[in-house]
Tab-separated table of C-alpha atoms in Angstrom:
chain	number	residue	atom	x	y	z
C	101	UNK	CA	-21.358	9.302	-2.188
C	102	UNK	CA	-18.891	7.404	-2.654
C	103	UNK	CA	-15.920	7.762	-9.016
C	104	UNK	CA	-13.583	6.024	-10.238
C	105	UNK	CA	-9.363	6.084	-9.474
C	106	UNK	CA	-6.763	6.488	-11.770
C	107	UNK	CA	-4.397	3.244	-10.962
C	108	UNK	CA	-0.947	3.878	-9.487
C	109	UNK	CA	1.286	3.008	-11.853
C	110	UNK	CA	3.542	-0.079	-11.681
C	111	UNK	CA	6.266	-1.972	-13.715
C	112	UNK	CA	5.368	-3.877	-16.725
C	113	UNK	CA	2.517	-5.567	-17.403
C	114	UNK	CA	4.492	-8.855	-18.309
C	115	UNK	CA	5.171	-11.846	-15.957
C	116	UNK	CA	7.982	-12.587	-14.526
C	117	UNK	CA	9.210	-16.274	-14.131
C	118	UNK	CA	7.546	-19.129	-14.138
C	119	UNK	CA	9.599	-20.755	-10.911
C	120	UNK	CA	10.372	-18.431	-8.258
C	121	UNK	CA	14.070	-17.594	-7.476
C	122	UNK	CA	15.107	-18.947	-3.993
C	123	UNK	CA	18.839	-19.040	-3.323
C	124	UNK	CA	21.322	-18.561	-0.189
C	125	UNK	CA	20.834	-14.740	-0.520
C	126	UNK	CA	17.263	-14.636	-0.766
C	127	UNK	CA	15.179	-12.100	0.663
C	128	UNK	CA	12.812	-13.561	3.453
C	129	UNK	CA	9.656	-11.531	4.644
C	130	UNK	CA	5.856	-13.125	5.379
C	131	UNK	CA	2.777	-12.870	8.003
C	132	UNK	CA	2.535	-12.929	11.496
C	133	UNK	CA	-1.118	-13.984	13.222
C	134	UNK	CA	-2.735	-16.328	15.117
C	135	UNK	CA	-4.415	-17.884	13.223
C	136	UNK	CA	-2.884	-17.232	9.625
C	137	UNK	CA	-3.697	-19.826	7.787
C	138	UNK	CA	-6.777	-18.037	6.369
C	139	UNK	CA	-3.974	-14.953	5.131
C	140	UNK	CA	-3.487	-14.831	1.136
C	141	UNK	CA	-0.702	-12.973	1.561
C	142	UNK	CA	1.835	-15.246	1.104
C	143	UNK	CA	0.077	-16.096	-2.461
C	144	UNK	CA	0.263	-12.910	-3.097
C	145	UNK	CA	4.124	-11.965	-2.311
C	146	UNK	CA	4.912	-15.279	-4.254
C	147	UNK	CA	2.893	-14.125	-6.906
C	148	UNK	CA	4.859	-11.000	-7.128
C	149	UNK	CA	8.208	-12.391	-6.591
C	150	UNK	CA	7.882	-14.920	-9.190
C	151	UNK	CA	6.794	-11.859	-11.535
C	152	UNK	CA	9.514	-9.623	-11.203
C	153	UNK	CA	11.981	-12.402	-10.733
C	154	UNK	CA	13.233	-11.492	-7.336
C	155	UNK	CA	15.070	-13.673	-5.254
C	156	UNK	CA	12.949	-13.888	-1.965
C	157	UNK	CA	10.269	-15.443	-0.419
C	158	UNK	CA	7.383	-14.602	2.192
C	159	UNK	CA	6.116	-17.370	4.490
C	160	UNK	CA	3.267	-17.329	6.710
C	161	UNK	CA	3.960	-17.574	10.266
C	162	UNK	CA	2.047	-18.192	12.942
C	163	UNK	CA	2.705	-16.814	16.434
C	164	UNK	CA	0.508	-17.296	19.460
C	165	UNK	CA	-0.362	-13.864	21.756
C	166	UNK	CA	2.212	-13.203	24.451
C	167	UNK	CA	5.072	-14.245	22.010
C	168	UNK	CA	5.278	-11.577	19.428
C	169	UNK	CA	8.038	-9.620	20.550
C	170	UNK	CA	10.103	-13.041	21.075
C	171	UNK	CA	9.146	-14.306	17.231
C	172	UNK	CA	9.999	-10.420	15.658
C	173	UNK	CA	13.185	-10.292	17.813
C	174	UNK	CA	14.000	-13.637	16.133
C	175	UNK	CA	12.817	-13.533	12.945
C	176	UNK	CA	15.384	-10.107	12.756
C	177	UNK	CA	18.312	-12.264	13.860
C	178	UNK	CA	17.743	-14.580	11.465
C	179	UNK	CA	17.845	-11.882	8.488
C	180	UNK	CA	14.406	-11.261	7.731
C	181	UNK	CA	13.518	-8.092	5.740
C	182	UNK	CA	10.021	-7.606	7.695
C	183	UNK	CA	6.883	-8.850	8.129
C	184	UNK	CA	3.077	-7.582	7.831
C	185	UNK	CA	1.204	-8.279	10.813
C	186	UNK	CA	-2.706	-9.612	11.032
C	187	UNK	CA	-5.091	-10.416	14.327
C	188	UNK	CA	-4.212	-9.982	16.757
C	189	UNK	CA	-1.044	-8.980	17.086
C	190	UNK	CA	-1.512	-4.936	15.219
C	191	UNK	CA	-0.825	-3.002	18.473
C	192	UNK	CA	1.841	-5.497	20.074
C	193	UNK	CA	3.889	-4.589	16.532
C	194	UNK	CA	3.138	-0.649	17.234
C	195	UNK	CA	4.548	-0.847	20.903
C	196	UNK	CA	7.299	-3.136	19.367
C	197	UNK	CA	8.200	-0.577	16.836
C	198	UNK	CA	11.249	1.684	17.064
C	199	UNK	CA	10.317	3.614	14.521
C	200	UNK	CA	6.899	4.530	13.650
C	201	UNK	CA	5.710	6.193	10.077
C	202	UNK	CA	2.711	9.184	10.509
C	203	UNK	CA	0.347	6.006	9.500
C	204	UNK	CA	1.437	3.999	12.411
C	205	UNK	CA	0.466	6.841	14.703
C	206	UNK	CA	-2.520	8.314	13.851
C	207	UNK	CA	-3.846	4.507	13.054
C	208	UNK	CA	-2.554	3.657	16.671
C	209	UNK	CA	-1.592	-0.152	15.346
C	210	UNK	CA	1.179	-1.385	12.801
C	211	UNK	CA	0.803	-3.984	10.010
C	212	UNK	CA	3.984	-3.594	8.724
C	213	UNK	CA	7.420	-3.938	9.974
C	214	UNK	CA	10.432	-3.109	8.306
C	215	UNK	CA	14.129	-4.355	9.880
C	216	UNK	CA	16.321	-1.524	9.145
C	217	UNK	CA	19.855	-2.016	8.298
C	218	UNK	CA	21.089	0.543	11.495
C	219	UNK	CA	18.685	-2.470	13.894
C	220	UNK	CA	16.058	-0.585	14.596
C	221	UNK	CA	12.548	-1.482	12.986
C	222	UNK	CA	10.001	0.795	11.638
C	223	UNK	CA	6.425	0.210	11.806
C	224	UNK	CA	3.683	1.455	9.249
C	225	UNK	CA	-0.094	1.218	9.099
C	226	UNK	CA	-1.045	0.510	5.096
C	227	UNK	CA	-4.490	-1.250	6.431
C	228	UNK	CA	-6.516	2.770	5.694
C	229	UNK	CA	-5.424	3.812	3.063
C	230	UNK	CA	-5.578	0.007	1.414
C	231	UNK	CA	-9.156	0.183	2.194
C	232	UNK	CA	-9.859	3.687	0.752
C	233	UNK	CA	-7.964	2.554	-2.358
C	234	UNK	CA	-9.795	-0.957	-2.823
C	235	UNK	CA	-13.442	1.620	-2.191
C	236	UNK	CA	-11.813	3.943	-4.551
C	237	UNK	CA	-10.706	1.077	-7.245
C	238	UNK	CA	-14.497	0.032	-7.147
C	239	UNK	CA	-15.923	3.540	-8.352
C	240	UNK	CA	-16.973	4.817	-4.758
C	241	UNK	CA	-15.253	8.122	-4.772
C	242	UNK	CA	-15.456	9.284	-0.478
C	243	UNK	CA	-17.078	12.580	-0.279
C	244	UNK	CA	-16.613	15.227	2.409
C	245	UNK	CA	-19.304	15.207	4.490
C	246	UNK	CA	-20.969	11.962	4.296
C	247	UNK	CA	-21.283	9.692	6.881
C	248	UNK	CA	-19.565	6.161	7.664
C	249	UNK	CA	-20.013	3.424	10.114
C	250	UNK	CA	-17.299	1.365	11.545
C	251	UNK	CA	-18.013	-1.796	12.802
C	252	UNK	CA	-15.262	-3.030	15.315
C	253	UNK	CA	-12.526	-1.312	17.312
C	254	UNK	CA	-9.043	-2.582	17.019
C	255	UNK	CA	-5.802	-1.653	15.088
C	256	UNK	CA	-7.810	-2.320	11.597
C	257	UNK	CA	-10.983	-0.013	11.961
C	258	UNK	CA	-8.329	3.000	14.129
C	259	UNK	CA	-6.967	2.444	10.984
C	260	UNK	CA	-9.701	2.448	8.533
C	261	UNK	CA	-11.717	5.049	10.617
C	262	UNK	CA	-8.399	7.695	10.525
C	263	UNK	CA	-7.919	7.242	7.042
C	264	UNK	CA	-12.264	8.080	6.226
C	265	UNK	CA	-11.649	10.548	8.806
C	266	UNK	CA	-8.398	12.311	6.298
C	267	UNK	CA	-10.804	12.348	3.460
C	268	UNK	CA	-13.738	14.325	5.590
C	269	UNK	CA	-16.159	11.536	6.147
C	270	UNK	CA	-18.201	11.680	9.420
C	271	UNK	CA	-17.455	8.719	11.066
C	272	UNK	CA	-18.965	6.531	13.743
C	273	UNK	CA	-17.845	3.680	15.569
C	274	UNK	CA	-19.397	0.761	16.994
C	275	UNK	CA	-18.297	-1.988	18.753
C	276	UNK	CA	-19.191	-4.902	21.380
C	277	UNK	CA	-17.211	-4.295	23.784
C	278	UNK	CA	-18.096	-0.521	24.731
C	279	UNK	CA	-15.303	0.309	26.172
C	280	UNK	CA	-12.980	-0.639	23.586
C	281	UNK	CA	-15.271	1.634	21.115
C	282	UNK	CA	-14.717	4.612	23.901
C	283	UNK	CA	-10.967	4.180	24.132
C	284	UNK	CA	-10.875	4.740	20.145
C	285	UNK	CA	-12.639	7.904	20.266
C	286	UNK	CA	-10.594	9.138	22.978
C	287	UNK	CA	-7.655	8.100	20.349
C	288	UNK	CA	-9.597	9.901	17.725
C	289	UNK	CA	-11.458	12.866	18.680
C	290	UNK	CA	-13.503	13.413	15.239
C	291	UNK	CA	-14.849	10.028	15.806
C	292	UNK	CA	-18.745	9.405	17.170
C	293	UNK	CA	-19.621	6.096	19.024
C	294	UNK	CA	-22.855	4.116	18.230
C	295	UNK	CA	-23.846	1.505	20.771
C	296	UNK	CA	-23.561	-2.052	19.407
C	297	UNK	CA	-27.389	-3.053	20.363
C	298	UNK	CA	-28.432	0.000	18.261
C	299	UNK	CA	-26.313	0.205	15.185
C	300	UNK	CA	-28.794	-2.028	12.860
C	301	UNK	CA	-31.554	0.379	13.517
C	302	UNK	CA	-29.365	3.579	12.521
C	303	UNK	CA	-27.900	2.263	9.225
C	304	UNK	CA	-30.761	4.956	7.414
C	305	UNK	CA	-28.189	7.464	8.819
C	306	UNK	CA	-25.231	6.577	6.679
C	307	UNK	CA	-23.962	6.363	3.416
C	308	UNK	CA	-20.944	3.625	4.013
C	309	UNK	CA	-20.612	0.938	6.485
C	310	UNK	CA	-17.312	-0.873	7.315
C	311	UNK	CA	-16.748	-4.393	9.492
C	312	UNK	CA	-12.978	-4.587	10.491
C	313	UNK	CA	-13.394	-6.941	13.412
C	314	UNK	CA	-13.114	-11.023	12.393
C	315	UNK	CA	-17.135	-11.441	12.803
C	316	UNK	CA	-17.698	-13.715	9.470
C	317	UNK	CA	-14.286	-15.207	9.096
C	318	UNK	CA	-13.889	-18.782	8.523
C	319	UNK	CA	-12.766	-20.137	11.397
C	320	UNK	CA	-13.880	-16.609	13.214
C	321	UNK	CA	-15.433	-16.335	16.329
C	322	UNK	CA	-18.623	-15.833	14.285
C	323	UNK	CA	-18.586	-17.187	11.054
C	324	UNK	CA	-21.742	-16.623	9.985
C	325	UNK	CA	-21.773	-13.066	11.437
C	326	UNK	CA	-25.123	-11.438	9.593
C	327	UNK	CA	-27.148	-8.552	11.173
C	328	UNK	CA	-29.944	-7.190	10.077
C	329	UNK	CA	-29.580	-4.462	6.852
C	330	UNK	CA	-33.447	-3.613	6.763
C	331	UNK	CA	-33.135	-0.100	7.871
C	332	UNK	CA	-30.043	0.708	5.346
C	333	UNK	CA	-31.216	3.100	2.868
C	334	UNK	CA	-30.951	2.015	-1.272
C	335	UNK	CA	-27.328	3.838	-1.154
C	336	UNK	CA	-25.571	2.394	1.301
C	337	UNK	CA	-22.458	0.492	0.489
C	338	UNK	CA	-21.173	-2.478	2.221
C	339	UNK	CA	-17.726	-3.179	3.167
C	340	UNK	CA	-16.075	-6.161	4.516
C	341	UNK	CA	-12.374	-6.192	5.401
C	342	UNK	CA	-12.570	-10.247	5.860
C	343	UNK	CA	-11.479	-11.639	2.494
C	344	UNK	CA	-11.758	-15.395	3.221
C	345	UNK	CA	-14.795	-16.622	2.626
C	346	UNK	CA	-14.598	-14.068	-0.244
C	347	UNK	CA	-18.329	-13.141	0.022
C	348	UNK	CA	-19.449	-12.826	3.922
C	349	UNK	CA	-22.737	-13.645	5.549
C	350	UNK	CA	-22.556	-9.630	6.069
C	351	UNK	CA	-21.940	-8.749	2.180
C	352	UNK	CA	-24.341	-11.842	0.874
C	353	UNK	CA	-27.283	-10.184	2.850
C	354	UNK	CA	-26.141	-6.629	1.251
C	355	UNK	CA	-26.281	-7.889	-2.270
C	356	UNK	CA	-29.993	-9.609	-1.920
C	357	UNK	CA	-30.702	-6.034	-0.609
C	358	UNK	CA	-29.664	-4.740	-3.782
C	359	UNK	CA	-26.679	-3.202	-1.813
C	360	UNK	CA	-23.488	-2.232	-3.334
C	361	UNK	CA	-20.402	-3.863	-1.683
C	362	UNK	CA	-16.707	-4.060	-1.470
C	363	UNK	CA	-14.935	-7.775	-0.618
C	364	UNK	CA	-11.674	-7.583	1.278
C	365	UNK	CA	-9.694	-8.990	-1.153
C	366	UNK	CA	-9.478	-4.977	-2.639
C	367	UNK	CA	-7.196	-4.135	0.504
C	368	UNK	CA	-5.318	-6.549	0.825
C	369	UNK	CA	-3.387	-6.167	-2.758
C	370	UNK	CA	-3.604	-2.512	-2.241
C	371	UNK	CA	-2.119	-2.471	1.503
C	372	UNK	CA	0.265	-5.216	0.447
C	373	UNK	CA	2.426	-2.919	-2.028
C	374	UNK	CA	4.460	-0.733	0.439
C	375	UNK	CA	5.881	-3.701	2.385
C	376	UNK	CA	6.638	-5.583	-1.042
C	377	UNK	CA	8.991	-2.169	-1.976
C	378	UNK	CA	10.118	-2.192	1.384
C	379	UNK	CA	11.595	-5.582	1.910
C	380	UNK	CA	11.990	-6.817	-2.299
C	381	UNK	CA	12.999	-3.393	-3.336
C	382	UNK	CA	10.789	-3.773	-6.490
C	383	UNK	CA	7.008	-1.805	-6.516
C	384	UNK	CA	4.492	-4.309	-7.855
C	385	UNK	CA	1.441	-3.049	-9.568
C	386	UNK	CA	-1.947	-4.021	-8.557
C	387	UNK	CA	-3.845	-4.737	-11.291
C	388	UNK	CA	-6.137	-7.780	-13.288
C	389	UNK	CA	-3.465	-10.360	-13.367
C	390	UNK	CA	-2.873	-9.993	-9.654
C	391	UNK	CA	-6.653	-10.171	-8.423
C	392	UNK	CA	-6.753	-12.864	-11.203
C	393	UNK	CA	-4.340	-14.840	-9.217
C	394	UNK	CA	-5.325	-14.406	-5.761
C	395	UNK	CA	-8.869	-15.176	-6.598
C	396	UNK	CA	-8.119	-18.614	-8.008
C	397	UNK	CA	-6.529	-19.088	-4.426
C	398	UNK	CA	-9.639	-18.302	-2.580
C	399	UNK	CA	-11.831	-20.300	-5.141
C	400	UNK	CA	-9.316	-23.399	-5.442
């Protein structure tokens, strides 16, 4: 189901560097959650600023629900280029936005904002097609036809489902809260709903299966988040938006299986580009040394 991807291409292959370039007309961006301190973003901007020897730098901020719109509205005052948005704030940023990209709308949910220069900000969704890029950069080509599962139902799996959904995958949807799986459909038409006591038993049905909610985060409201893959036939592949820990209860069950699987740490490089171009005006390139680097993070 789901050949390999031709990578996009980038700038050069060399460093940039060593120190990164900070000075009074730096170029600010970083993360907005709650909690954050589990994002690798900010390694990863850093990363990329000290390659290309821009003068910026991207900061992790944490922002409590009920004052998003307060922190974006100051964050553009102070002359910040944008942010990229995690849990839970996806669909405050997409009501927040001015602007909003084809993405942003059919994903319902924004994880980036850009600060235009005319005031106004513009919101994008990266979070699908990062995922189908990180399957695609593992050698799963998706296949018309086949069938996907999507565990969870906020701005991350409208995303994730839409973007399985513009490649002609059949997808389903399952999450705890029922109604929250209903109101996606409703968003997205093409999309079935499983229930959530029944999804374990129906994994024989499909050929990819998806968590987008936090379920086996550290520091997560489940940490150690692993249901039961018995009925998942010898094809299935496993996918696990959470990147920290870098191997899940959910993907270390799917590898004793025998599974194949796909970490998070795939979508976040390859959502992270647009918003790097955006706000640094450079277009970093995904590639070796980058994972390389963000993987020492998450091991260190």
């Amino acid at each position: 189901m789901l050949g390999s991807n031709t990578a996009r291409p980038g700038l050069g292959q060399h460093a940039g560097p060593a120190s990164q370039i900070i000075t009074g007309k730096a170029r600010l961006a970083g993360v907005i959650g709650w909690p954050v301190s589990h994002s690798r973003s900010p390694v990863l901007h850093n990363y990329w600023l000290r390659r290309y020897g821009v003068d910026g730098v991207y900061v992790p901020l944490p922002v409590q629900p009920g004052t998003f719109e307060v922190a974006v509205r100051g964050l553009q005052a102070a002359g910040f280029r944008g942010a990229n948005v995690t849990i839970p704030h996806k669909e405050a940023a997409y009501r927040l936005a001015d602007v909003l990209d084809d993405s942003a709308l059919q994903a319902g949910a924004v994880n980036t904002l850009i600060f235009q220069d005319d005031g106004k900000i513009r919101g994008l969704s990266t979070d699908g097609d990062g995922f189908v890029a990180s399957l695609q950069a593992e050698g799963h080509a998706i296949r018309s036809g086949t069938r996907a599962l999507v565990l969870g139902a906020g701005g991350a799996a409208r995303s994730v489902a839409a973007a399985l959904l513009r490649h002609g995958m059949d997808v389903h949807v399952s999450n705890r809260t029922a109604a929250r799986a209903s109101e996606l459909a409703s968003a997205l038409p093409a999309l079935g709903v499983v229930a959530w006591d029944g999804w374990e038993n129906r994994l024989g049905d499909y050929s990819l299966l998806v968590n987008t909610t936090s379920l086996g985060m550290e520091g997560g409201p489940d940490p150690m988040f692993s249901p039961s893959l018995a009925q998942a036939g010898a094809g299935l592949v496993v996918a696990d938006i959470v990147y920290v820990p870098l191997v899940t209860p959910l993907l270390a069950q799917a590898r004793e299986r025998g599974l194949a699987t796909v970490g998070g740490l795939g979508m976040l490089l390859h959502q992270a580009r647009l918003g790097f171009t955006a706000w640094f005006g450079v277009e970093p390139q995904v590639d070796d040394a980058t994972q390389a680097h963000v993987l020492g993070s998450l091991r260190g």
